[in-house]
Coordinates of C-alpha atoms and ligand atoms in Angstrom, one line a residue:
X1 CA 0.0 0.0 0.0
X2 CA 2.8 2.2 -0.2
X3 CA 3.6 4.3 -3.2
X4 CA 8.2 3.4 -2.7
X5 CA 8.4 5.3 -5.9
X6 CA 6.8 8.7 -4.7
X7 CA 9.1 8.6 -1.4
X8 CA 12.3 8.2 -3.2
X9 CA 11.3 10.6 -5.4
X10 CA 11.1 13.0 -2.5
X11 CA 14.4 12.5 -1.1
X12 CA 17.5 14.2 -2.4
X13 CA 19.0 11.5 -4.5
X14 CA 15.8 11.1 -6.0
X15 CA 15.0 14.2 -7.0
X16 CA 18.4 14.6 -9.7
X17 CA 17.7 11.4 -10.9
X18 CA 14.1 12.4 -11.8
X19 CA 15.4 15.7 -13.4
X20 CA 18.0 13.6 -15.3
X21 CA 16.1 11.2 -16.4
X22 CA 12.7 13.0 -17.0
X23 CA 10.9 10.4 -14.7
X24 CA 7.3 11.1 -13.5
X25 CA 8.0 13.3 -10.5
X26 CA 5.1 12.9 -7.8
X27 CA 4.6 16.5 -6.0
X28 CA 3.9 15.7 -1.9
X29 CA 0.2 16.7 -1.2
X30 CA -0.6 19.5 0.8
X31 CA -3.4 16.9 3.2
X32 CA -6.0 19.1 5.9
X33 CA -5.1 19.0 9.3
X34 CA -7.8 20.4 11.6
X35 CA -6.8 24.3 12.4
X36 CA -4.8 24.1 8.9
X37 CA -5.5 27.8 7.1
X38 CA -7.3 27.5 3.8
X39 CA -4.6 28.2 1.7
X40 CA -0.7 28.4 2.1
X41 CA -0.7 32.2 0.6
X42 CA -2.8 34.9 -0.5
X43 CA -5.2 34.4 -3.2
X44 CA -5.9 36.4 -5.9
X45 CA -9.3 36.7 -7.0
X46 CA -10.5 38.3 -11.1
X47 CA -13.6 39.1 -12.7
X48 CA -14.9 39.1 -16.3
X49 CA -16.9 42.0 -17.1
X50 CA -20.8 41.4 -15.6
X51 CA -19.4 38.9 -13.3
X52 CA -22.1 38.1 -10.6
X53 CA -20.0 36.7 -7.6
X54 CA -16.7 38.0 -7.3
X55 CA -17.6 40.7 -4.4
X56 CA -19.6 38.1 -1.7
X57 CA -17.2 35.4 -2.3
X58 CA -14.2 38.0 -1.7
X59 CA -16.5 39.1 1.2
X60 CA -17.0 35.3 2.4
X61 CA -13.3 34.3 1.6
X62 CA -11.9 37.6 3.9
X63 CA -14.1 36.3 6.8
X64 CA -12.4 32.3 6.1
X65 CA -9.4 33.7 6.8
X66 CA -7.9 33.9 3.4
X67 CA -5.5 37.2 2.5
X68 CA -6.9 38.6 -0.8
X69 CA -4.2 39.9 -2.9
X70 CA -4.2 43.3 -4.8
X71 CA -4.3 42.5 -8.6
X72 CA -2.4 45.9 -9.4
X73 CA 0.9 45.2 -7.0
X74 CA 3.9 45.8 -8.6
X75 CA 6.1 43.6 -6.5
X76 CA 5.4 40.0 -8.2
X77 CA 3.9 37.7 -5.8
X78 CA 3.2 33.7 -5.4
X79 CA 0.1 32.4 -4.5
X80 CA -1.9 30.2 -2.8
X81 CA -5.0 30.3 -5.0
X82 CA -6.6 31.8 -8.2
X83 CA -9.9 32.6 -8.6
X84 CA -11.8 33.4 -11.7
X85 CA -15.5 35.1 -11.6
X86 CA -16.4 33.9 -15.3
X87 CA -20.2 34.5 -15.0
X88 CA -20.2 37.2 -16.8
X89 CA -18.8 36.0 -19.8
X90 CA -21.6 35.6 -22.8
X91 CA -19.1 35.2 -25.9
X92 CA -16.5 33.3 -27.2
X93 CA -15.0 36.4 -28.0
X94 CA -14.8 37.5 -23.8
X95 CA -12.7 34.2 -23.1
X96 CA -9.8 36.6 -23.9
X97 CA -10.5 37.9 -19.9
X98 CA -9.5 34.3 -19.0
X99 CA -6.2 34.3 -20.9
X100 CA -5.5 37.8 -19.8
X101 CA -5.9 37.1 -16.0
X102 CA -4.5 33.6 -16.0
X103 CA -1.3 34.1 -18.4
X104 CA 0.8 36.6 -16.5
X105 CA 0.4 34.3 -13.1
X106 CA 0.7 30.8 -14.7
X107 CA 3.7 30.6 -12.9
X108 CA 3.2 32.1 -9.8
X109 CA 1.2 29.8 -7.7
X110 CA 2.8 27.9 -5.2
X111 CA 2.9 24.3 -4.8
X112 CA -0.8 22.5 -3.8
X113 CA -2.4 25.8 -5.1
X114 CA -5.6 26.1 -6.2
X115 CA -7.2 27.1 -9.4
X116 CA -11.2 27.9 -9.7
X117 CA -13.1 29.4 -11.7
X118 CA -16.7 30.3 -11.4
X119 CA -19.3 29.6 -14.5
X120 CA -23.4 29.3 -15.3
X121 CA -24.2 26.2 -15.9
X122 CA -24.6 26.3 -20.2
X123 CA -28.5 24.8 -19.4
X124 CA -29.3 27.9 -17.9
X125 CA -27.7 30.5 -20.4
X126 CA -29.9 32.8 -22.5
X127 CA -28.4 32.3 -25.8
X128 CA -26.3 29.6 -27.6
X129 CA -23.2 31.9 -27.6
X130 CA -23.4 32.4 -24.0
X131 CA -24.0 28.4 -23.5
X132 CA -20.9 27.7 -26.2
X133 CA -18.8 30.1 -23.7
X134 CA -19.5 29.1 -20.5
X135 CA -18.7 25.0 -21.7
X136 CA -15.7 26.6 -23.2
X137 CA -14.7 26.7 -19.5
X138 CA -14.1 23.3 -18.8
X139 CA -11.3 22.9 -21.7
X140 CA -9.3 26.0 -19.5
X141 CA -9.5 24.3 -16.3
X142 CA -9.3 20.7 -17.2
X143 CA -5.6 21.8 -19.2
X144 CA -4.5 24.1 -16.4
X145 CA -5.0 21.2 -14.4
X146 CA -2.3 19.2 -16.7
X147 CA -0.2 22.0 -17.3
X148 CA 0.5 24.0 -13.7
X149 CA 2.0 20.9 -12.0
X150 CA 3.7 20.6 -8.2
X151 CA 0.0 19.3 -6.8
X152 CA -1.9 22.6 -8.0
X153 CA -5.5 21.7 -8.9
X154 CA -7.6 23.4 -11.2
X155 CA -11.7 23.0 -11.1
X156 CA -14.8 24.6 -13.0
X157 CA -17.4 25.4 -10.3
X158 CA -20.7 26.3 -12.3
X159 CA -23.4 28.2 -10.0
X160 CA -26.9 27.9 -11.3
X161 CA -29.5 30.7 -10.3
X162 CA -31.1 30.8 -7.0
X163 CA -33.0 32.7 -4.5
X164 CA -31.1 35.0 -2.1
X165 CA -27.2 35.0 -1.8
X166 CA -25.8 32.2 -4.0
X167 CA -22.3 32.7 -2.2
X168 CA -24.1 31.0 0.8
X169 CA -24.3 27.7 -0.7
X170 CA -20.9 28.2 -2.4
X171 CA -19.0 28.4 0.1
X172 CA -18.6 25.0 1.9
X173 CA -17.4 24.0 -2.1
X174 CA -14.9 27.1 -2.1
X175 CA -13.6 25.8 1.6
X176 CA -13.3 22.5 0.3
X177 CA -11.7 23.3 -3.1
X178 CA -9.2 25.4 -1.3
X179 CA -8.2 23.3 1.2
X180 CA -6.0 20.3 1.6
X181 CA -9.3 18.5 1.7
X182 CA -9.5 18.6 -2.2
X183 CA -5.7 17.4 -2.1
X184 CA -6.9 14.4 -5.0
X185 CA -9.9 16.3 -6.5
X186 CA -8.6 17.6 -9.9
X187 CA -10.5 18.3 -13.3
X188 CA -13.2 18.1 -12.0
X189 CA -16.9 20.5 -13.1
X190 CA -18.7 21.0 -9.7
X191 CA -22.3 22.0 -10.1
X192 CA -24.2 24.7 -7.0
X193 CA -27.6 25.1 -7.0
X194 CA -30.3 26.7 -5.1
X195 CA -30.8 23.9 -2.0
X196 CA -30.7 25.6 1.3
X197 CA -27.6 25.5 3.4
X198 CA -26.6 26.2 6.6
X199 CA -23.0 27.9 7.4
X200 CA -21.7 25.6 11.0
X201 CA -20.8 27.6 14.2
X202 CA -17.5 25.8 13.9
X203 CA -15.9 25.2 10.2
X204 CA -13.7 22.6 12.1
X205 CA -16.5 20.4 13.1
X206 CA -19.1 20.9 10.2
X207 CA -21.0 18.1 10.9
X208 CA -21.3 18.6 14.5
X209 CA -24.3 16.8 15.9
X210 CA -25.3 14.7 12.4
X211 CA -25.6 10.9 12.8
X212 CA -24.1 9.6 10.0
X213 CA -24.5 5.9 8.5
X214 CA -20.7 3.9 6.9
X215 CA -21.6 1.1 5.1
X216 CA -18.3 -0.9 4.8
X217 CA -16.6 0.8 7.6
X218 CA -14.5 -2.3 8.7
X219 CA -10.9 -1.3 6.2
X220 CA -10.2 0.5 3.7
X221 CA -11.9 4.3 2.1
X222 CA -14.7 3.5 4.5
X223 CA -12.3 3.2 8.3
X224 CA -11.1 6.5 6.9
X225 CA -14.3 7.9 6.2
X226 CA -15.6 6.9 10.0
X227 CA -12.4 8.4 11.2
X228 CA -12.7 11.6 9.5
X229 CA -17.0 12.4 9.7
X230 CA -16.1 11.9 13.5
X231 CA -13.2 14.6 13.7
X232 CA -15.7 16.6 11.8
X233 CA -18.0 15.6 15.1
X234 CA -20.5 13.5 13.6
X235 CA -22.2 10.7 15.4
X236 CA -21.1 7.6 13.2
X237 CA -22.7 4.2 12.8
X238 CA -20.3 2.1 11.2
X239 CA -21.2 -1.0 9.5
X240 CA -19.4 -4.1 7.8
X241 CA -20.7 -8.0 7.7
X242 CA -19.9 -10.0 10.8
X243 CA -16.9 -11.6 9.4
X244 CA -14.7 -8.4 9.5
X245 CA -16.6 -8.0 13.2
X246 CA -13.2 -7.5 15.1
X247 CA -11.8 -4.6 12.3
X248 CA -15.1 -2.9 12.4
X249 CA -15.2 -2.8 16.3
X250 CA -11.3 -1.4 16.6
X251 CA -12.6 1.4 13.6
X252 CA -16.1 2.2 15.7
X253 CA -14.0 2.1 19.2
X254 CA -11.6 4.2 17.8
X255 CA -13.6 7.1 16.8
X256 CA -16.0 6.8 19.9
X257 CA -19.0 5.6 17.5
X258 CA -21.5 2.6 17.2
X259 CA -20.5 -0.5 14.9
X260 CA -23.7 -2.2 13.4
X261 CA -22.7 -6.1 12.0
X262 CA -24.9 -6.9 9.0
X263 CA -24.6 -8.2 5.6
X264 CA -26.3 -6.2 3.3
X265 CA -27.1 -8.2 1.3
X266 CA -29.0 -10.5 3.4
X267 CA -33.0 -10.1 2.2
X268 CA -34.0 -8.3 5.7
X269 CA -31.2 -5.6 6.3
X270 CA -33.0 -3.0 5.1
X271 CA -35.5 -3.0 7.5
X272 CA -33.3 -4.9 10.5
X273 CA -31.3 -1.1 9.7
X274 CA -33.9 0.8 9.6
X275 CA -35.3 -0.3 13.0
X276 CA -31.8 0.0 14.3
X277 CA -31.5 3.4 13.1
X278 CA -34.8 4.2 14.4
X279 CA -34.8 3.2 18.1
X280 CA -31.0 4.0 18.9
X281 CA -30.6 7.5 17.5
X282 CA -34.4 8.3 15.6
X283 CA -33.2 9.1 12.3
X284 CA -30.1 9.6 10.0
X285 CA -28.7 12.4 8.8
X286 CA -26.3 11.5 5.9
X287 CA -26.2 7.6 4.4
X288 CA -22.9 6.7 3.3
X289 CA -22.5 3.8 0.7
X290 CA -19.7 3.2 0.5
X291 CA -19.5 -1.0 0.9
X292 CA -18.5 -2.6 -2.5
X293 CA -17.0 -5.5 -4.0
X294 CA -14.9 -6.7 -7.0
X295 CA -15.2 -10.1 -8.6
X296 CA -13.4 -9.5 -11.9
X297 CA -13.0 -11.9 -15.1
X298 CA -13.5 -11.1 -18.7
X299 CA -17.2 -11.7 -20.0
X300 CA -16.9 -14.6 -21.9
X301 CA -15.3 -16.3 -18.4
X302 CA -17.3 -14.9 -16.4
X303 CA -19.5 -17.2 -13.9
X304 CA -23.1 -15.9 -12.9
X305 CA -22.4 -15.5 -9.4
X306 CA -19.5 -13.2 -9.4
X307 CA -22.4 -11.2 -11.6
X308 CA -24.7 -11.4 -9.2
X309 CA -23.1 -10.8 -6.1
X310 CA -21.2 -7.9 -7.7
X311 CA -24.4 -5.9 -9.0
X312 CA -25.8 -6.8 -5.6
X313 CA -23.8 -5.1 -3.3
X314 CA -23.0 -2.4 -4.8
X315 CA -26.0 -1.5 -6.8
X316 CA -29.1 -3.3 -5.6
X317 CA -28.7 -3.2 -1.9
X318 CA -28.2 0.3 -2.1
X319 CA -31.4 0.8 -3.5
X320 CA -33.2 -1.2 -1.4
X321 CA -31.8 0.3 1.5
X322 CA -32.9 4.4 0.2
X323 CA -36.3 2.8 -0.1
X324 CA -36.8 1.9 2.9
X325 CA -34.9 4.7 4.9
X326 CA -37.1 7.1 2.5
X327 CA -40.5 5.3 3.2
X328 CA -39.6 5.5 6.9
X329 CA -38.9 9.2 6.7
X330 CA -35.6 8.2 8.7
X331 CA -33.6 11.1 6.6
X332 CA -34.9 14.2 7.4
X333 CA -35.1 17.7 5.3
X334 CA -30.9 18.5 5.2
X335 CA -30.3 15.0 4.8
X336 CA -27.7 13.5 2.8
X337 CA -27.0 10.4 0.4
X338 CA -23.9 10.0 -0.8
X339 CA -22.6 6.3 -2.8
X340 CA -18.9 5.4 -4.0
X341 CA -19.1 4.7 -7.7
X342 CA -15.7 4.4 -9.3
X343 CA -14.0 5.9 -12.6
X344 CA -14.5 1.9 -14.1
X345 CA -18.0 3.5 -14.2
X346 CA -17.5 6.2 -16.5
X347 CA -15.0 4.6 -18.3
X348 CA -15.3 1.1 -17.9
X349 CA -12.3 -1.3 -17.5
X350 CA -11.1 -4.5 -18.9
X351 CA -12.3 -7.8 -16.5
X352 CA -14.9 -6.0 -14.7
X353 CA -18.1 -5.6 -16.6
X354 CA -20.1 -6.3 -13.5
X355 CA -18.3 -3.8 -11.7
X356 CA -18.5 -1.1 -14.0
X357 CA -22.1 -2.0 -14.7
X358 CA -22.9 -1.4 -10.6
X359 CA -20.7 1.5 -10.6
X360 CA -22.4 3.0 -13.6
X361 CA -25.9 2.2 -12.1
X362 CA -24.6 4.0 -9.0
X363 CA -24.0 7.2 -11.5
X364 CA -27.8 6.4 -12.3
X365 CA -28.9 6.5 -9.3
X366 CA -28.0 10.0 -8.3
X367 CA -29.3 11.3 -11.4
X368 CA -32.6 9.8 -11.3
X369 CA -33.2 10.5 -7.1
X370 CA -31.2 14.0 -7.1
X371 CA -34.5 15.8 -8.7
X372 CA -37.0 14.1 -6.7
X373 CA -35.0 14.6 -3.4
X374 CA -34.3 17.5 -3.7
X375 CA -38.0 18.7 -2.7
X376 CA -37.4 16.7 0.5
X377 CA -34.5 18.8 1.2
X378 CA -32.3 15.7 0.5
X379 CA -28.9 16.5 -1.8
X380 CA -27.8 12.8 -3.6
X381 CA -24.2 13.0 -4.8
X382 CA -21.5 10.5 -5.4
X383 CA -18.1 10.1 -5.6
X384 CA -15.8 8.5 -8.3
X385 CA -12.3 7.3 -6.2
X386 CA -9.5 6.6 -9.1
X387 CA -6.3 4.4 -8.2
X388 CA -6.8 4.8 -4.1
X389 CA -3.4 3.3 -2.0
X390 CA -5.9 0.0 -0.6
X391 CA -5.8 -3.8 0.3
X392 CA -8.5 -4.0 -3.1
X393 CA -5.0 -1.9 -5.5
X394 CA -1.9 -3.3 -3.3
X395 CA -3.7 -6.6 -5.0
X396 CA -3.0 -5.6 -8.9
X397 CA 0.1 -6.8 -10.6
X398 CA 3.1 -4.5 -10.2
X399 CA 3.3 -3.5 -14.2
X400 CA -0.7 -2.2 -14.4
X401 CA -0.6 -1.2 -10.8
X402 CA 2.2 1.1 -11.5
X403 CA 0.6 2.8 -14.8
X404 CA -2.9 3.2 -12.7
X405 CA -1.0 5.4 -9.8
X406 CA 1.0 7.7 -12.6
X407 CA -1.9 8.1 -15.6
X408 CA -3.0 11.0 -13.7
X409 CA -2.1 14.6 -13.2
X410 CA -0.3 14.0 -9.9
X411 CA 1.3 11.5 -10.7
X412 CA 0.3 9.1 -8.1
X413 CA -2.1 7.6 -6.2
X414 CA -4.7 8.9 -3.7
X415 CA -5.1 7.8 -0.5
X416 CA -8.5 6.5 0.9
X417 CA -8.3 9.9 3.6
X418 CA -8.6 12.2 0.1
X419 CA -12.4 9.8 -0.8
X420 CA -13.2 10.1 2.8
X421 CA -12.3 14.2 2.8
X422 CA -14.9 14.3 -0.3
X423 CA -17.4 12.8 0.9
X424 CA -17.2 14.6 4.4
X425 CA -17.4 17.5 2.0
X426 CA -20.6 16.7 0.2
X427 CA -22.6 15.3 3.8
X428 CA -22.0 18.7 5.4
X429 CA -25.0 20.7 6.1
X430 CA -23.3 23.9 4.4
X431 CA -23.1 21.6 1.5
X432 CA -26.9 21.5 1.1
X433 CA -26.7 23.2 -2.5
X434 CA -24.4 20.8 -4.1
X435 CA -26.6 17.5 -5.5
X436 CA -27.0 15.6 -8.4
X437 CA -23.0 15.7 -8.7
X438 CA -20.6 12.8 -9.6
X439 CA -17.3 14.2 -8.4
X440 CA -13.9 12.0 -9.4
X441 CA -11.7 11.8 -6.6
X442 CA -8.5 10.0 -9.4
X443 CA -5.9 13.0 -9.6
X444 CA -7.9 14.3 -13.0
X445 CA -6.9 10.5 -14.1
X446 CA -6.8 9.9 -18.0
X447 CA -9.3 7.3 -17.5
X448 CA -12.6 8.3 -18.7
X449 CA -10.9 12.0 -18.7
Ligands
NAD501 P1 -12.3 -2.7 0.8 O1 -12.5 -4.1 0.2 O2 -11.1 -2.4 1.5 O3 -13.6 -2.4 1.8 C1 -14.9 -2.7 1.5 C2 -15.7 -3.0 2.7 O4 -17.0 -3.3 2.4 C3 -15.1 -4.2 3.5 O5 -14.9 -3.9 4.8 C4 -16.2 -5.3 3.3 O6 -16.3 -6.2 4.4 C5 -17.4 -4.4 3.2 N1 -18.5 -5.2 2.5 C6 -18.5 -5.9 1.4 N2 -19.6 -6.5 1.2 C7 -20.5 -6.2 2.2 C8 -21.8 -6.5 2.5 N3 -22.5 -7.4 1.8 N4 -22.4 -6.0 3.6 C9 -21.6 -5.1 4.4 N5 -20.4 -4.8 4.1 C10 -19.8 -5.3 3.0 O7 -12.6 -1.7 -0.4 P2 -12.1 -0.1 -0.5 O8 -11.0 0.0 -1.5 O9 -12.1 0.5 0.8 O10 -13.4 0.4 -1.4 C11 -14.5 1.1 -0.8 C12 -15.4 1.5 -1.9 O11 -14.7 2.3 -2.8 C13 -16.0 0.4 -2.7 O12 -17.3 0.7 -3.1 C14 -15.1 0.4 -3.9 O13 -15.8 -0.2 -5.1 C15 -14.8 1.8 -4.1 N6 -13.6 2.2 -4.9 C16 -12.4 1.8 -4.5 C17 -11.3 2.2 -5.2 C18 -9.9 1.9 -4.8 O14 -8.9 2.2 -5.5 N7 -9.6 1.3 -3.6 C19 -11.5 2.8 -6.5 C20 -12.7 3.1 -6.9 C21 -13.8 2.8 -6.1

């Protein structure tokens, strides 16, 4: 599970031998710690002419802490961020703005940076020139995201048209994308919309008081995904099947939470969860499905079973389970669901056509509950891990396991704390205006790119 290439790399002999040979050269990842600052330097913050956000999110951004830097300085400076207010943009001919902010400081933000720019999303735009425009975006940051380097991440962040202050709901995704929470999140096109959100007391613990539900919490993305929802001070009920009993009790022990043994896939753990759920802490706030499985073998070799049980897990059970958690009313208005699909469902993979079929349903799934749940007050998101340092990748041959950690822009792997940071992310209450999203947590990975 360790990446022996990325820590040579870092030391000094390393280092000349990448430079003289021209090897992939793995940046270290600025990772959150709690009382981190947003950002490692000032950011600088530009707007295209007609721009709708750039004065409450400098407003919001002051009040997080983050030093805004005076565009007009003469002194040259490095930074910690770049932000781009391109919602005023409504012809091709205005992308010039973009090349005119981001060309004289292409080289002037620091290692782990961030770039961000702000868009409509094209669906909403008045005219087809507008819509062209604003798509035109995601070619800027998704290449900027190739081309900076030295862990800086680039991301579209596209804000569609709500009631009130917009800059409300986008600012847990600016806090996010800015910290070292995003650390793996590159590439990506984030949309905001109008659901209601609430800003915490405490940005530290933003999920203070939620109880939160960790299907396959035993190892792996989902022990770090108990570990960090608690830091965040959420109530967590970690579950796993009783043969990984032992794991899952250390993980819920740990983090001072409850561990709940069940197969999910046994014909009565919906409702034996739901009752639990019910009579120990009367609802849950954010449901986690994270518990998945691979049986892989070409097609043609393929035995029904490893189908089956495949689709099973990690599609079907997590239906099953909504159902009965929604028919219950067990997730209340501000409730989240959040599922762990994988980039083999958006681009499919070689040996694992039942995996990428349940991973690709899970895509499914959060675009055919977001609308309806949304009513309810209920945001349905998902996440799409990439190569992730685990028991499930230490397993791959050394040839394929190598190209899957360096076909990405950071040339390396992520490590299950940068999934478990994303999700934390989407099941905060300030996050209530982010749904129907499918965000890649793979390093902007070629795969599917
Ligand atoms: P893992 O195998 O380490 O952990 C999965 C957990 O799910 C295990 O503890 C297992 O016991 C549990 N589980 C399996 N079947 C279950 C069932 N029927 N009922 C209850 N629990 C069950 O895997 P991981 O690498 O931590 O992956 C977690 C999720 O992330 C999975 O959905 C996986 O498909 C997805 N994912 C992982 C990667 C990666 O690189 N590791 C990449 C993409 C997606």
């Amino acid at each position: 599970m360790t990446d022996r290439y990325a820590s040579f790399v870092q030391s000094a002999a390393g280092r000349a031998l990448v430079k003289r040979l021209g090897l992939p050269d793995p940046p270290r990842l600025r990772r959150h710690h709690p009382g981190d600052p947003l950002l490692a330097g000032p950011a600088l913050l530009g707007a295209a002419t007609g721009a709708r956000y750039a004065k409450p999110v400098a407003m919001r951004l002051t009040a997080a802490g983050v030093e805004l830097a005076e565009p007009a300085a003469t002194t040259p400076r490095r930074y910690g961020a770049l932000l781009f207010d391109a919602t005023g943009i409504t012809d091709s001919t205005e992308l010039r703005q973009l090349y005119d902010f981001f060309h004289p400081q292409a080289r002037a933000v620091l290692p782990s940076g961030r770039v961000i720019v702000l868009g409509n999303p094209p669906q909403e735009c008045p005219t087809p020139r507008a819509a062209t425009a604003q798509r035109a975006l995601e070619g800027l940051v998704r290449s900027i995201g190739k081309e900076f380097g030295r862990g800086i991440t680039a991301q579209l962040v596209q804000v569609a048209r709500a009631q009130g202050d917009p800059s409300i709901g986008l600012e847990s995704t600016l806090r996010f994308l800015l910290s070292g929470r995003s650390a793996y999140v590159s590439g990506q096109v984030i949309r905001v919309s109008g659901g209601a959100a609430s800003i915490p007391a405490d940005w530290d613990r933003p999920l203070d008081g939620q109880v939160v539900l960790v299907t396959g919490a035993a190892r792996g993305i989902g022990a770090a995904l108990a570990k960090v929802l608690a830091r965040d001070g959420a109530k967590v009920v970690a579950l796993d099947i009783p043969a990984a009993g032992d794991a899952l009790a250390a993980v819920a022990n740990d983090i001072g939470g409850a561990a709940v043994q069940l197969d999910l896939t046994a014909p009565d753990a919906p409702t034996r969860l739901a009752e639990h759920l019910a009579s120990r802490h009367g609802r849950v706030d954010v449901v986690v499905h994270n518990a998945g499985i691979t049986r892989d073998k070409t097609l043609g070799r393929m035995d029904a079973d490893r189908w089956d049980q495949v689709i099973d897990v990690n599609l079907s059970s997590q239906e099953r389970i909504n159902d009965v958690l929604l028919e219950r009313e067990l997730i209340p208005s501000g409730g989240r669901i959040i599922s762990v699909s994988s980039i083999a469902g958006i681009a499919g993979n070689r040996g694992q056509t039942n995996y990428a079929t349940s991973k690709a349903g899970v895509i499914g799934l959060v675009d055919s509950l977001a609308p309806a749940l949304r009513e309810r007050g209920i945001s349905v998101n998902a996440v799409a891990p990439g190569f992730i340092e685990t028991r499930l990748t230490a397993r791959i041959p050394l040839v394929v396991r190598e190209a899957g950690r360096r076909m990405n822009s950071l040339a390396q792997g992520g490590l299950p704390v940068d999934v478990a940071e994303t999700i934390g992310w989407l099941a905060w209450p300030a996050s209530g205006a982010v749904s129907g999203n499918v965000v890649r947590v793979c390093g902007q990975s070629l795969l599917g790119a």
